[in-house]
Each structure stands twice: as structure tokens, then as C-alpha cells.
Coordinates of C-alpha atoms and ligand atoms in Angstrom, one line a residue:
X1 CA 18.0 52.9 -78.8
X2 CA 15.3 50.4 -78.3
X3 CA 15.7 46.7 -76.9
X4 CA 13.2 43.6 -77.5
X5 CA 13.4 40.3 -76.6
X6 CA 15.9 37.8 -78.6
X7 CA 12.5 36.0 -78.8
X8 CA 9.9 38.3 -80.4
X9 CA 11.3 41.3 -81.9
X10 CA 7.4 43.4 -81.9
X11 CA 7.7 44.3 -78.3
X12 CA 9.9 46.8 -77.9
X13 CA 11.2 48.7 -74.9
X14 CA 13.5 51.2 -73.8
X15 CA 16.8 51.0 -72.3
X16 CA 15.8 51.7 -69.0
X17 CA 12.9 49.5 -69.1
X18 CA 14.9 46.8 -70.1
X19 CA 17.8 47.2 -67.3
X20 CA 14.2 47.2 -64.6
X21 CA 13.0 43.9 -66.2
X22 CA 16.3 42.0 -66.4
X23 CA 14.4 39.3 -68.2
X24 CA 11.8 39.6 -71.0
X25 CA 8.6 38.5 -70.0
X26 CA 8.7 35.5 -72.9
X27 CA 12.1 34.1 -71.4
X28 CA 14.2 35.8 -73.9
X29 CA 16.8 38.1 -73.3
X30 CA 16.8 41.9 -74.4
X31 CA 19.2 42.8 -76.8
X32 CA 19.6 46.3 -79.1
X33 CA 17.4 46.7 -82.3
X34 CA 21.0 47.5 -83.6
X35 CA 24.2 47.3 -83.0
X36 CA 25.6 50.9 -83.4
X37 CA 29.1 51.4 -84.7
X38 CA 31.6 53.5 -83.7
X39 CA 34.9 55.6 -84.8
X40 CA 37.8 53.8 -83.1
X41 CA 39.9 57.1 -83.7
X42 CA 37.2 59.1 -81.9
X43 CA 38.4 56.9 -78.6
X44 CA 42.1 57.8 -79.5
X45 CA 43.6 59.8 -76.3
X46 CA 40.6 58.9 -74.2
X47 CA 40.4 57.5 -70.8
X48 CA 38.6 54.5 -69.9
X49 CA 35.7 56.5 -68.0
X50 CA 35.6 58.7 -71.3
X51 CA 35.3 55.8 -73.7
X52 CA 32.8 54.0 -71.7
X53 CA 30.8 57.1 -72.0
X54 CA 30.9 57.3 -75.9
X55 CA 30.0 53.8 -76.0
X56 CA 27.5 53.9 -72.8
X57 CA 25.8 57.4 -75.3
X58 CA 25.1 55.1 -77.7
X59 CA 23.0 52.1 -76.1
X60 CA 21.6 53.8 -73.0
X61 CA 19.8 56.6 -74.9
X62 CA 17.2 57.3 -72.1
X63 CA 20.2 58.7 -69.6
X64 CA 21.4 62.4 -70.1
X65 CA 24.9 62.6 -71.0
X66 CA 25.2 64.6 -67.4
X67 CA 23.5 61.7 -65.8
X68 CA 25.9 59.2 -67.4
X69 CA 29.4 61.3 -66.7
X70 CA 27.9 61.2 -62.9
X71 CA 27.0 57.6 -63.0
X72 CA 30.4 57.0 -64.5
X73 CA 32.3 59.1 -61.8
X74 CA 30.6 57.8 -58.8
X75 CA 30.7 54.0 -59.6
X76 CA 34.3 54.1 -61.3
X77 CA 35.6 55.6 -58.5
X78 CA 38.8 54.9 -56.2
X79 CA 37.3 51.5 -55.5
X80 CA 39.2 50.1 -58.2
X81 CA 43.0 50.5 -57.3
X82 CA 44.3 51.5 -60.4
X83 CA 43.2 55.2 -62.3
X84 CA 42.1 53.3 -65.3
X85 CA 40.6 50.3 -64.0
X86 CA 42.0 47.8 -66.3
X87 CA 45.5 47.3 -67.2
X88 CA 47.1 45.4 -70.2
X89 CA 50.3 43.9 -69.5
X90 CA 52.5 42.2 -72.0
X91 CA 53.5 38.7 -71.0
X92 CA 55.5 36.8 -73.4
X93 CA 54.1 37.2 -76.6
X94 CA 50.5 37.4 -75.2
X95 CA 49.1 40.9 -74.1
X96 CA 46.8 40.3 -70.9
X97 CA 44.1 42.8 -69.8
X98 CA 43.6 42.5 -66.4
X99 CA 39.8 42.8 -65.8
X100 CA 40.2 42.4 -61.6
X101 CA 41.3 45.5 -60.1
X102 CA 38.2 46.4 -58.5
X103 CA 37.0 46.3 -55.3
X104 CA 36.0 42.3 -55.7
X105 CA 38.9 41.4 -57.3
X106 CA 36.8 39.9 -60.6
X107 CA 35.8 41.3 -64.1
X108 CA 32.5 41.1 -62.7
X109 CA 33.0 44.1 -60.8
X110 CA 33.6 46.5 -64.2
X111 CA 29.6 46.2 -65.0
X112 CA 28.4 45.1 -61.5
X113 CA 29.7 48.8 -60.0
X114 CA 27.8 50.6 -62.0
X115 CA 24.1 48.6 -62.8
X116 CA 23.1 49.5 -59.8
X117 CA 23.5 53.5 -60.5
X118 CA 21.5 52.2 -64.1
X119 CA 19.2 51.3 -61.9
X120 CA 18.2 53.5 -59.1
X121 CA 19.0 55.9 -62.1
X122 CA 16.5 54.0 -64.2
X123 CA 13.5 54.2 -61.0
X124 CA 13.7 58.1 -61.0
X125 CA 13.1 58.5 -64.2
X126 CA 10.5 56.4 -64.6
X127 CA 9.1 57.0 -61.4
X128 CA 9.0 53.5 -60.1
X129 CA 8.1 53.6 -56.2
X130 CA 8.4 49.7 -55.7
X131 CA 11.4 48.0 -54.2
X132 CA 13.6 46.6 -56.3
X133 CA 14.1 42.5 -55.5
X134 CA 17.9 41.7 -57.4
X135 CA 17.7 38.0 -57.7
X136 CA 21.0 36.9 -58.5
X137 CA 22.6 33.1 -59.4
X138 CA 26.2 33.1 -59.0
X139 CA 29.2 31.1 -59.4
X140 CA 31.4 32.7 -57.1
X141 CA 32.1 35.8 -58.7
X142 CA 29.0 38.0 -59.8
X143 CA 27.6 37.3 -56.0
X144 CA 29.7 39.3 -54.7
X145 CA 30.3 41.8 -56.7
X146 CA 26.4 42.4 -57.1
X147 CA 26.1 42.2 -53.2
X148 CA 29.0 44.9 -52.9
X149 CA 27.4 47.2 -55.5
X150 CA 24.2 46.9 -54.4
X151 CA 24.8 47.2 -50.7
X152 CA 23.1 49.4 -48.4
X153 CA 21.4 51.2 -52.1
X154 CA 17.9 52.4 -51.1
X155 CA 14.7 51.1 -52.0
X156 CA 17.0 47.8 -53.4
X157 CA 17.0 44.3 -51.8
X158 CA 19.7 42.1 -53.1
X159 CA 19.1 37.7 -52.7
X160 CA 22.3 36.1 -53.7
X161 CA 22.1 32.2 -54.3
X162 CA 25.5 30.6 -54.7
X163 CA 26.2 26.5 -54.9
X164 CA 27.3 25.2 -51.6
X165 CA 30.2 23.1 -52.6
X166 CA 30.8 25.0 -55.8
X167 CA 33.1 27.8 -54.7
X168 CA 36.5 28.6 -53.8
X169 CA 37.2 29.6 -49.9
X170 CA 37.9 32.9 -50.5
X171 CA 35.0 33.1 -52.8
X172 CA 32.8 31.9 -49.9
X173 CA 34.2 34.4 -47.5
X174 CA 33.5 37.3 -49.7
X175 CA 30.0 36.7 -49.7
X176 CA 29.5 35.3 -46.4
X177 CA 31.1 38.1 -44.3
X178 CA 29.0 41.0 -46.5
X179 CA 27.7 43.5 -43.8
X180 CA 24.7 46.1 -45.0
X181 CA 21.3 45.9 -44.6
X182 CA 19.1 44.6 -48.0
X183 CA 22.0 41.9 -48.5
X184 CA 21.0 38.2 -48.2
X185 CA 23.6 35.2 -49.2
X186 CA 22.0 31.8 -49.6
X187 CA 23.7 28.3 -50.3
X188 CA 21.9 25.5 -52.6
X189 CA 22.5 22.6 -52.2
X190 CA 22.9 22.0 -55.7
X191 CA 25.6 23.4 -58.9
X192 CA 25.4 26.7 -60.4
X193 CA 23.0 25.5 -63.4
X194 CA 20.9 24.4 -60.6
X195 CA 21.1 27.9 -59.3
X196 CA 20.5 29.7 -62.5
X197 CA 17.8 27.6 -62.9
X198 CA 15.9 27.9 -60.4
X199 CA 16.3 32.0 -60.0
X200 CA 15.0 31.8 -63.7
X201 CA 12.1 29.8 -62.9
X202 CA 11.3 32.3 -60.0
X203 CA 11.7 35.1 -62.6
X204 CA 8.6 33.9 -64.7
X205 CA 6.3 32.2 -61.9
X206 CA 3.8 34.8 -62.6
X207 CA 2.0 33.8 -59.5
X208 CA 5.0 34.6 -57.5
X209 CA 5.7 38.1 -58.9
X210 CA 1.5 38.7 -58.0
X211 CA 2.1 38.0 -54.6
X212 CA 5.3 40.0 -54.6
X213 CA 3.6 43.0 -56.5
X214 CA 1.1 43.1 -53.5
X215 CA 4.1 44.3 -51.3
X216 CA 5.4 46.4 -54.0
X217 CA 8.3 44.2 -54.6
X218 CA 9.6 43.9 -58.1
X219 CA 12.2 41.3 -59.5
X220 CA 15.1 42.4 -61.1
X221 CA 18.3 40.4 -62.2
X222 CA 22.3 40.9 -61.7
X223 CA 23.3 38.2 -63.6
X224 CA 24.6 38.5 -67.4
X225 CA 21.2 38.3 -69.0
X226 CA 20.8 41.6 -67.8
X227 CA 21.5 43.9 -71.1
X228 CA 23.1 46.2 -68.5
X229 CA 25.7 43.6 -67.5
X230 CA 26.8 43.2 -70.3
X231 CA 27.6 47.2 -72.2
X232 CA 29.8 48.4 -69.5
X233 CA 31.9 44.8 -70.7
X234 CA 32.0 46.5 -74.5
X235 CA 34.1 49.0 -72.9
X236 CA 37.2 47.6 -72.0
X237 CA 38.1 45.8 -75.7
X238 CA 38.1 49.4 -77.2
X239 CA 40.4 50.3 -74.1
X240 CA 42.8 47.6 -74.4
X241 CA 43.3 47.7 -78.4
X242 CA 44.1 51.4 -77.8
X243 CA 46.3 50.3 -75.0
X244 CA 48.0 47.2 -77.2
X245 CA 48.7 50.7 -79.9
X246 CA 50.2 52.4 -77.1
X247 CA 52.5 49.8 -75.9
X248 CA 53.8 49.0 -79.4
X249 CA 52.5 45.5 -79.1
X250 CA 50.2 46.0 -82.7
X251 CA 50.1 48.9 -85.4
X252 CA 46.9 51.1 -85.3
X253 CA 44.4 48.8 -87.7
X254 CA 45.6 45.6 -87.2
X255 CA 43.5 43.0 -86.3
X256 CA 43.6 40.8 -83.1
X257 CA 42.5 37.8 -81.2
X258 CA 40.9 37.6 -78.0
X259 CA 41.2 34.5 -75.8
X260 CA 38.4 35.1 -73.4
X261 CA 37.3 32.4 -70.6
X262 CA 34.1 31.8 -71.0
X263 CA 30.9 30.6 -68.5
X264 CA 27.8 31.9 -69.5
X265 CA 29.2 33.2 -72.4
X266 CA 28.6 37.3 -71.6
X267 CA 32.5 38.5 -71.0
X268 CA 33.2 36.8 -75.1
X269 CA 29.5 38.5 -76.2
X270 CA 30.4 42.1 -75.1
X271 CA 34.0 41.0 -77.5
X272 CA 31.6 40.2 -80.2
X273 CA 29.4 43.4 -79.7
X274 CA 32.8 45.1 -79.5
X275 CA 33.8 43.5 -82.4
X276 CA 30.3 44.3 -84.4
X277 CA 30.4 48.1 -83.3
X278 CA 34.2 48.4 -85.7
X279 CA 36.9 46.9 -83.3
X280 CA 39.3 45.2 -85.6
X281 CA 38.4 41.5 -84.5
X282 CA 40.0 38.8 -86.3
X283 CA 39.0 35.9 -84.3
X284 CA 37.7 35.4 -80.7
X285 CA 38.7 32.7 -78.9
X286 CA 36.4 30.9 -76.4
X287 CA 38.3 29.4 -73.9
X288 CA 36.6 26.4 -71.6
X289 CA 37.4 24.2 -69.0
X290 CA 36.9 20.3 -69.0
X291 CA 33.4 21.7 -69.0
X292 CA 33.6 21.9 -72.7
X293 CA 30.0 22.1 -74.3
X294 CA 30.8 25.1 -75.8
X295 CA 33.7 23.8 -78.0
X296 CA 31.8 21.2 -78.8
X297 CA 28.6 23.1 -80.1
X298 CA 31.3 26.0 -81.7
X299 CA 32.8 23.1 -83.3
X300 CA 29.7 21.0 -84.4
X301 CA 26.7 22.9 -84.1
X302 CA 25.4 20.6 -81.2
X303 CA 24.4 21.7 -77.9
X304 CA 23.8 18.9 -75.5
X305 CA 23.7 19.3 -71.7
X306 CA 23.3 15.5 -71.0
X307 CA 26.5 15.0 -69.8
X308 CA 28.4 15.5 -66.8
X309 CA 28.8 18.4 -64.4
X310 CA 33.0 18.4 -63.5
X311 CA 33.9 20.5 -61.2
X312 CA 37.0 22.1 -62.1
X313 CA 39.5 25.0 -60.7
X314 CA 38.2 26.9 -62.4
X315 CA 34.7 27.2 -60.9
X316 CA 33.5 30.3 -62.5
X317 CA 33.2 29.0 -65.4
X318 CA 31.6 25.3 -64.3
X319 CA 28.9 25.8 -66.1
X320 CA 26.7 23.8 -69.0
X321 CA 24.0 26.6 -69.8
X322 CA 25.5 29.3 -70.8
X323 CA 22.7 31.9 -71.2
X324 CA 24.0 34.6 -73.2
X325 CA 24.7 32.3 -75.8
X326 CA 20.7 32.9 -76.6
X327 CA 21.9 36.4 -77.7
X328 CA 24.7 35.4 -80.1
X329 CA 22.5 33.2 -82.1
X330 CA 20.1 35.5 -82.1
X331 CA 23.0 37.7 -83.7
X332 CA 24.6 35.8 -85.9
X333 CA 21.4 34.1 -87.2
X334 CA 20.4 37.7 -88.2
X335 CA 17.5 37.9 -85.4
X336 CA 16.2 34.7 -86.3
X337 CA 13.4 34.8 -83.4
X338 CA 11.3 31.5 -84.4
X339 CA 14.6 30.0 -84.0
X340 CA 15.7 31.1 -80.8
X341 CA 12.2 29.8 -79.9
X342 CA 12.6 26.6 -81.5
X343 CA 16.2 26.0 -79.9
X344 CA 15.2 27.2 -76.7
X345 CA 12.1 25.3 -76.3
X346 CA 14.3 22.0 -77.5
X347 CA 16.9 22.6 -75.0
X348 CA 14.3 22.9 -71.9
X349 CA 12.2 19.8 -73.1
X350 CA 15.1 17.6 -74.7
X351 CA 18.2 19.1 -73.0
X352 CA 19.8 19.7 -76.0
X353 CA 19.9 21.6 -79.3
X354 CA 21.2 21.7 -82.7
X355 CA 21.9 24.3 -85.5
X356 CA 22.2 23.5 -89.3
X357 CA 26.0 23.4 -91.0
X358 CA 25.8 26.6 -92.4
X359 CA 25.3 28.7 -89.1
X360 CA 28.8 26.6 -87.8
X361 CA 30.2 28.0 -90.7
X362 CA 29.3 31.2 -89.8
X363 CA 29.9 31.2 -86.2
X364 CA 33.5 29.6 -87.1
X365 CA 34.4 32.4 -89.8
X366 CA 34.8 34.7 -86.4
X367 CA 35.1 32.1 -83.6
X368 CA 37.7 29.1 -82.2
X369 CA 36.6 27.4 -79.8
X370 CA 39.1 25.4 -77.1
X371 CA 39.3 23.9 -73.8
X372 CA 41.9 22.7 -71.3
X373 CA 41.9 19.8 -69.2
X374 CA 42.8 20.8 -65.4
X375 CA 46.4 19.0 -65.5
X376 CA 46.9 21.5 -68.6
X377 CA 45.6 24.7 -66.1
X378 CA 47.6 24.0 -63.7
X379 CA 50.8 23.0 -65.8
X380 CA 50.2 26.6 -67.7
X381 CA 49.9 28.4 -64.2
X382 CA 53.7 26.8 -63.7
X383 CA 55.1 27.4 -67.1
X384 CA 53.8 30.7 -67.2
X385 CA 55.0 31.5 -63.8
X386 CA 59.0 30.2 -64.7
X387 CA 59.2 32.3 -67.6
X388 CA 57.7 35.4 -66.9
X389 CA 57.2 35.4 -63.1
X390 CA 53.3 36.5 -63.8
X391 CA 50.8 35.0 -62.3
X392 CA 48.1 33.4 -63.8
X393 CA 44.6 32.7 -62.0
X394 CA 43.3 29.5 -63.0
X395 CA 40.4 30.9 -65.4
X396 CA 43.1 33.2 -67.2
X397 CA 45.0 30.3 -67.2
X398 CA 42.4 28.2 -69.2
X399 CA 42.4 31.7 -71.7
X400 CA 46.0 31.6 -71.8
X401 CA 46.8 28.1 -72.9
X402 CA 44.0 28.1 -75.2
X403 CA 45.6 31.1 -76.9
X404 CA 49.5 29.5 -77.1
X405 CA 49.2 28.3 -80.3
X406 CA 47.0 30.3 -82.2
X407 CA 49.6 32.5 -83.7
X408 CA 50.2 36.7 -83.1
X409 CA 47.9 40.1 -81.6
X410 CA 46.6 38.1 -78.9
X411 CA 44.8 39.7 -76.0
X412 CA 44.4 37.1 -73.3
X413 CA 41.6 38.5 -71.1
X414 CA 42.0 37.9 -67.0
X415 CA 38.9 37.4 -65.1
X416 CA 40.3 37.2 -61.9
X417 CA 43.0 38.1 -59.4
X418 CA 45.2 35.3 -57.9
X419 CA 43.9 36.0 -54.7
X420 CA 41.1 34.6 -55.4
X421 CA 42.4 31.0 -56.1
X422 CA 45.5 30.9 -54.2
X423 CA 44.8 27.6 -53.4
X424 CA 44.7 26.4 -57.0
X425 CA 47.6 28.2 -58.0
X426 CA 49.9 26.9 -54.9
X427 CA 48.8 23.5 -56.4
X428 CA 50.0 24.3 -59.7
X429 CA 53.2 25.5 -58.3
X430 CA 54.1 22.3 -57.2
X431 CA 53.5 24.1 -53.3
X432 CA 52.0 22.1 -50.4
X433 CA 49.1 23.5 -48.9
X434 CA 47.6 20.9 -46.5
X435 CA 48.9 22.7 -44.0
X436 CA 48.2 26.2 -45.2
X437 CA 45.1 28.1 -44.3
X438 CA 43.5 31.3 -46.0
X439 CA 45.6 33.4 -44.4
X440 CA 49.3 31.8 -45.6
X441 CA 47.8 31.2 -48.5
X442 CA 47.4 34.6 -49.0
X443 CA 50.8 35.4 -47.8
X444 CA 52.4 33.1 -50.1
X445 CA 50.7 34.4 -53.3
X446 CA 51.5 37.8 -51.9
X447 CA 55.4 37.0 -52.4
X448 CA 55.1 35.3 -55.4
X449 CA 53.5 38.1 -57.3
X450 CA 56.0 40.4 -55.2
X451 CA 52.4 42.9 -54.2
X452 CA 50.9 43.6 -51.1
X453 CA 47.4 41.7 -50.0
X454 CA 44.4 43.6 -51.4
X455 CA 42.8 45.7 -48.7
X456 CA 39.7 43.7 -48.8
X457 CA 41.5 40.3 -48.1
X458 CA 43.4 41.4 -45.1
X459 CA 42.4 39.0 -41.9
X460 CA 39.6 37.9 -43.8
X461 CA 38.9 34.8 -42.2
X462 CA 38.1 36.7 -38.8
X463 CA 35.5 38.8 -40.3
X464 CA 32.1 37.8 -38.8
X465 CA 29.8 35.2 -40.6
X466 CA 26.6 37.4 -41.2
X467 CA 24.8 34.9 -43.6
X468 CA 24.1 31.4 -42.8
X469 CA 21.1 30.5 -45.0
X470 CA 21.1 27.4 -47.2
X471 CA 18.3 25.7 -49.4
X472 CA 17.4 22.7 -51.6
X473 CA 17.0 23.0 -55.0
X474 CA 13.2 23.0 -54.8
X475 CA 12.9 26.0 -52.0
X476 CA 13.9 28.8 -54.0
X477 CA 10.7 30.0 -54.1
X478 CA 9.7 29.4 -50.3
X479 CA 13.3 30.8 -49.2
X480 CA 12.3 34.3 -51.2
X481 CA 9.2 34.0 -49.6
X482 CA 10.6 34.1 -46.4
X483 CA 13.5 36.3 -47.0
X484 CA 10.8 39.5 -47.7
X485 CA 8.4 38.0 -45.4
X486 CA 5.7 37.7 -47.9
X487 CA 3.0 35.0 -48.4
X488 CA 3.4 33.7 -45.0
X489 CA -0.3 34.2 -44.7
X490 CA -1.4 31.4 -47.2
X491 CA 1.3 28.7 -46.7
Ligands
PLP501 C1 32.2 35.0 -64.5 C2 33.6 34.6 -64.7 C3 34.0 34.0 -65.9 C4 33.0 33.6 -67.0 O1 32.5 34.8 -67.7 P1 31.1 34.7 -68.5 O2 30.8 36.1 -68.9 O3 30.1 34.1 -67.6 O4 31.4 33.9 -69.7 C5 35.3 33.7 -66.1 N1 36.2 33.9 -65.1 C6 35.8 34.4 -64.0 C7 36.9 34.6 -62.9 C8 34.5 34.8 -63.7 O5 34.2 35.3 -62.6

């Protein structure tokens, strides 16, 4: 399987390259020259580490099947606490696949365990001597499960940049108390988009990557625009529609719906490559917060990021540039490079884009789009609660609601643990917490969801501080710069 760029389809690459390069050197993203499909009753009986490895043969051709089972075994290992990783658990008439069992407590940890086995994986084979620099943007979640998975990995040096006000406590804490030696955690001054931004600008300052190239140092990216993100996420549909058979919940062939919470748009693209590669798909839903531009472009074909930034409970998905969304044009236009070129040069000069009637029409034929306001999160998180006694994190929340009324089959995917938004989800429960700190807050959500603290969250608040770095907007560049002491010599 080959990959090219979502903005010229004539330079193509393989899988391995494009997992090294993150990024295309136009801008664009990578994506497959095809989307392969696959026998669902091939997957019948299989584990998840088995299925991801019959999806995994398919897209990541350059790997041996030995080399994939051992990449699969080592990174899908007892870090996650359950033996399958994900679990689907029927809550009223929803099914809901919990994505947040590993060692993180996110979904972000299902791809971000194993990239950097792709990866180191990737530099044997193709014999690439230079240290890998992981640039990552983050809005809470994929910092620190890319600083977890790529801790301590040779001949890797991992920069995480995460907006200062823009995450939850415990979210903070994760990052800031990461021990190991290549990890580096710095705050912006400044909102995720600003983040993303930035660490994309940095991607394609050619000047930059010279200078780093004279220390051997080589960008690569964590984030969602890296194609290897984003199969291990294909995985998990197949999974949970064999687990929703299992559990009576649908008949083998039916169709479903899948209420996903979306951000930048990679969780509900992996759904959509899922449902491309022969999942029965009826509809996916994409679930948003107050930060709604993605209903509105699903709904009207415009994409306009002049408006305003909210900040939200639901911080991982406080977004307003969503980049994978690049890919699913590119998709469902057919790989329609001149316009991905067109739209994405509009949307960096005029902040905004369009697409005509009939590609809505399209994109609705598979897609409802939805969001919630945050009185409507938190008034789900209670509802939810008083029925069924499950808790919802805020994100899943957003999914959740989205999904009430949309009729039957629905799989409501979960992003993240309660743990990680106790705060929130105390709120929502009506439950003071002025006086509470991390650790009651902990406690609490620990009796209300009647399971023990995860290992990882125990005490957490008197784990040292190793990173104290923040920036402005503008010093990405000089804060890499100094991070891998490079260039000092010329400023
Ligand atoms: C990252 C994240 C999302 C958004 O996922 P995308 O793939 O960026 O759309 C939703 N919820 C949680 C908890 C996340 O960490």
C-alpha cells in the first residue's frame, strides 16, 4: 500500500515513509492510494490484537506480519487494564465503547501505544540514523499519551506543547509530572488552534528543519495528521460491531450509528475508513460542543473559523481547525487534490471555506452532524447517571446526547475516563467542589462509579513537577531551538 499527500496524488510514498514524515512536505496529509476492504466474518471469533492485525496487514504493507504480531504484543500489553482493551457496555438503549482503558486513561492511548513501535520499527528498516524530534500539539489528551509512549524510546525526543489555561487539572498533572529522559512539556500561552498552529508552521519552516538536519535531528508528528494515528483507531469499530453481535444488542448485518465526539475530526475518520473498508455504517454521527463549526459546515457546506473560541468542559474537543477534516474531503470528493488545494489555501488566507451543494449532499447521505450546549452536557452527565448509574465523561456526554434521539443500533463512542474530568462531572451532579481538591475529587468519582482509583492517579498531586516551560505564541520556534540546543550559535 502506497500513501501520497491529500494534496498531490503523483508523489507517492510508502507506509513507513509516511509514518517518518508525519506531514507531507506540500502541507497535505498522507492518506492510502485506496481504501482496502475487508471480510467482516473473517474478524468473527478474533481478539482485538488479532483484528488489528488483519486490518494493520492491509495498510502497513512495509512491516512483516512477524514484525506486526510483535509490535502488537509489546505495545497492547498489560498497560491497558482490561485483556481486550476496549469494552462495549450497553447503557439504556445506547451501546458505549469505552476507548479509555489504557494506561492514560484516553482513546488516544489505542494508537499513541503503538506509533512509536511504527516508528522505531520504521528507522530499522529504512536505516535512518537521525534522532527522531516528535513535535506534538495537544489538547490535553494526545500529550500525554504521546509523552507516555514515547518515553525513555531511543534515538526519540518527544516536545509536547499544550495551551496553558486550556486543560483540565488532572490533564495538567499527567503531563507535568512525566519522568524519562527525551520528554519535554511546554505551556503556550495561547488555545490549542494556536498550538496546532504553530507546531505546523514549525513542520514546514524549511530553514528550521536545515538547521535541525545539521544535528541530525528529524521532525516527526504525534498528532492525528499522522496516518499512523489514525489505523490503529479503524480497529476498534470492527471490534465493537462484533462485540454489539455478541451481546445481542444488533443481528449479524445490521447496520448502525456511531455518535463519536469529535475535535480534529480523526476518532469519526477512522469510523468512516471503517465504514469504507465494509463495516455496516448507516450513519455517523459527529458530536460537537458549543464549539460547533463542524455542524455547521456538515450542515451547510461552510467552514468559517471567524468566530469565537469557547471554552467548554469538554476541552478536548475545543477546537476550530479540525485537521483531518482535509482527509475526508479529500475522500468523499473522490481525491479531488486541486480542491483540497483550493479550500486549504482559502482557509489560511480568508479563514474560511466553502464547498458546493452537491458535496453537502454527499457528506449528509452518511453523516449527522450535532452539538450540545454545556448546560445540556452536564444535564446528560445527571440524567444518565440517575437512570443507569453510568458515568458519563463530559466528551461522551456531548456523544451521548447527540445520539438520544436519533433512533436504534447506536454505538456511543467514549473518549475518556471520568477521572479525567471529575471536576466537571461533580458539577453536573449537582456536587459542590469548591472545597474539594484533586485528590477528593478523585475519591468521590471513585464511589460513584463504585471502582477503585486507576493506578496512575493514585496521590497524584504529590508527584514532582519535572516540566516548567511555557512560551508565547510566537517562540515556538526559539523554545525548539533551545530545547535540542541547536542554533544557539547564530541568534
Ligand atoms: C482527542 C479527543 C477527542 C477528539 O477526538 P478527535 O479524533 O480529535 O476528533 C474527544 N474526546 C477526547 C476525550 C479526546 O481526548
Amino acid at each position: 500500500m502506497k500513501y501520497f499527500s491529500t494534496r498531490n496524488s503523483s508523489k507517492k510514498v510508502s507506509s513507513i515513509e509516511a509514518i517518518l514524515k508525519g506531514l507531507a512536505d506540500d502541507g497535505g496529509l498522507y492518506v492510502p492510494e485506496s481504501i482496502p476492504e475487508i471480510d467482516i466474518d473473517l474478524l468473527e471469533g478474533k481478539n482485538y490484537k488479532e483484528i488489528a492485525l488483519e486490518i494493520f496487514r492491509l495498510y502497513l504493507t512495509d512491516f512483516t506480519e512477524v514484525q506486526l504480531k510483535n509490535m502488537i504484543e509489546s505495545a497492547y500489553s498489560d498497560q491497558f487494564d482490561i485483556e481486550n482493551l476496549v469494552d462495549v457496555k450497553k447503557v439504556d438503549k445506547q451501546s458505549i465503547l469505552e476507548l479509555f482503558h489504557g494506561p492514560t486513561l484516553a482513546f488516544k492511548d489505542m494508537a499513541l501505544s503503538i506509533l512509536p513501535y511504527f516508528m522505531v520499527e520504521a528507522k530499522k528498516i529504512k536505516n535512518v540514523n537521525e534522532k527522531t524530534i516528535i513535535l506534538t500539539a495537544t489538547s490535553g489528551d494526545t500529550g500525554k499519551a504521546a509523552l507516555e509512549g514515547f518515553k525513555d524510546v531511543p534515538g526519540i525526543e518527544i516536545i509536547v506543547f499544550y495551551p496553558n489555561e486550556g486543560v483540565s487539572d488532572i490533564q495538567k498533572l499527567q503531563m507535568l509530572t512525566t519522568e524519562g529522559v527525551n520528554t519535554h512539556v511546554v505551556a503556550i500561552n495561547g488555545n490549542f488552534d494556536d498550538a496546532q498552529r504553530s507546531v505546523k508552521e514549525a513542520f514546514s519552516n524549511l530553514k528550521l528543519r536545515e538547521l535541525l538536519k545539521e544535528d541530525s535531528f528529524v521532525f516527526s508528528s504525534a498528532n492525528s495528521i499522522n496516518i499512523g494515528r489514525l489505523i490503529p483507531q479503524i480497529v476498534y469499530y470492527f471490534y465493537a460491531y462484533l462485540e454489539m453481535i455478541k451481546q445481542g444488542s444488533i443481528y449479524k448485518g445490521d447496520s448502525i450509528k456511531i455518535s463519536v465526539p469529535t475535535g480534529n475530526y480523526g476518532n469519526i475518520l477512522a469510523a468512516y475508513y471503517a465504514k469504507e473498508m465494509g463495516l455496516p455504517v448507516e450513519k455517523l454521527i459527529c458530536a460537537s460542543n458549543e464549539n460547533n463549526i463542524l455542524t455547521d459546515f456538515i450542515n451547510t457546506g461552510q467552514y468559517d473559523t471567524n468566530r469565537d473560541f469557547v471554552k467548554t468542559i469538554s476541552p478536548s474537543m475545543d477546537i476550530l481547525v479540525s485537521s483531518n477534516l482535509e482527509r475526508f474531503i479529500y475522500q468523499i470528493s473522490n481525491g479531488n487534490e486541486q480542491l483540497i488545494r483550493d479550500k486549504m489555501n482559502d482557509l489560511k488566507e480568508n479563514k474560511k471555506f466553502e464547498i458546493e451543494k452537491e458535496l453537502v449532499d454527499t457528506i449528509k447521505k452518511i453523516m449527522i452532524a450535532d452539538y450540545v450546549t454545556e448546560e445540556e452536557t452536564l444535564k446528560t452527565i445527571k440524567t444518565c447517571f440517575e437512570k443507569t448509574g453510568y458515568l458519563l465523561d463530559p466528551h461522551t456526554a456531548v456523544a451521548y446526547s447527540v445520539s438520544e434521539n436519533i433512533g436504534e443500533n447506536i454505538l456511543v463512542v467514549s473518549t475518556a475516563s471520568p477521572y479525567k474530568f471529575g471536576d466537571s462531572i461533580l458539577k453536573g451532579l449537582d456536587i459542590n467542589t469548591d472545597e474539594l481538591d484533586v485528590e477528593d475529587i478523585n475519591f468521590k468519582i471513585s464511589q460513584l462509579c463504585k471502582k477503585s482509583i486507576p493506578k496512575s492517579l493514585v496521590n497524584i498531586s504529590e508527584k514532582e513537577i519535572k516540566h516548567h516551560r511555557v512560551c508565547g505564541i510566537n517562540e515556538i520556534e526559539k523554545t525548539i531551538k533551545e530545547i535540542l540546543k541547536v542554533g544557539s550559535k547564530n541568534d
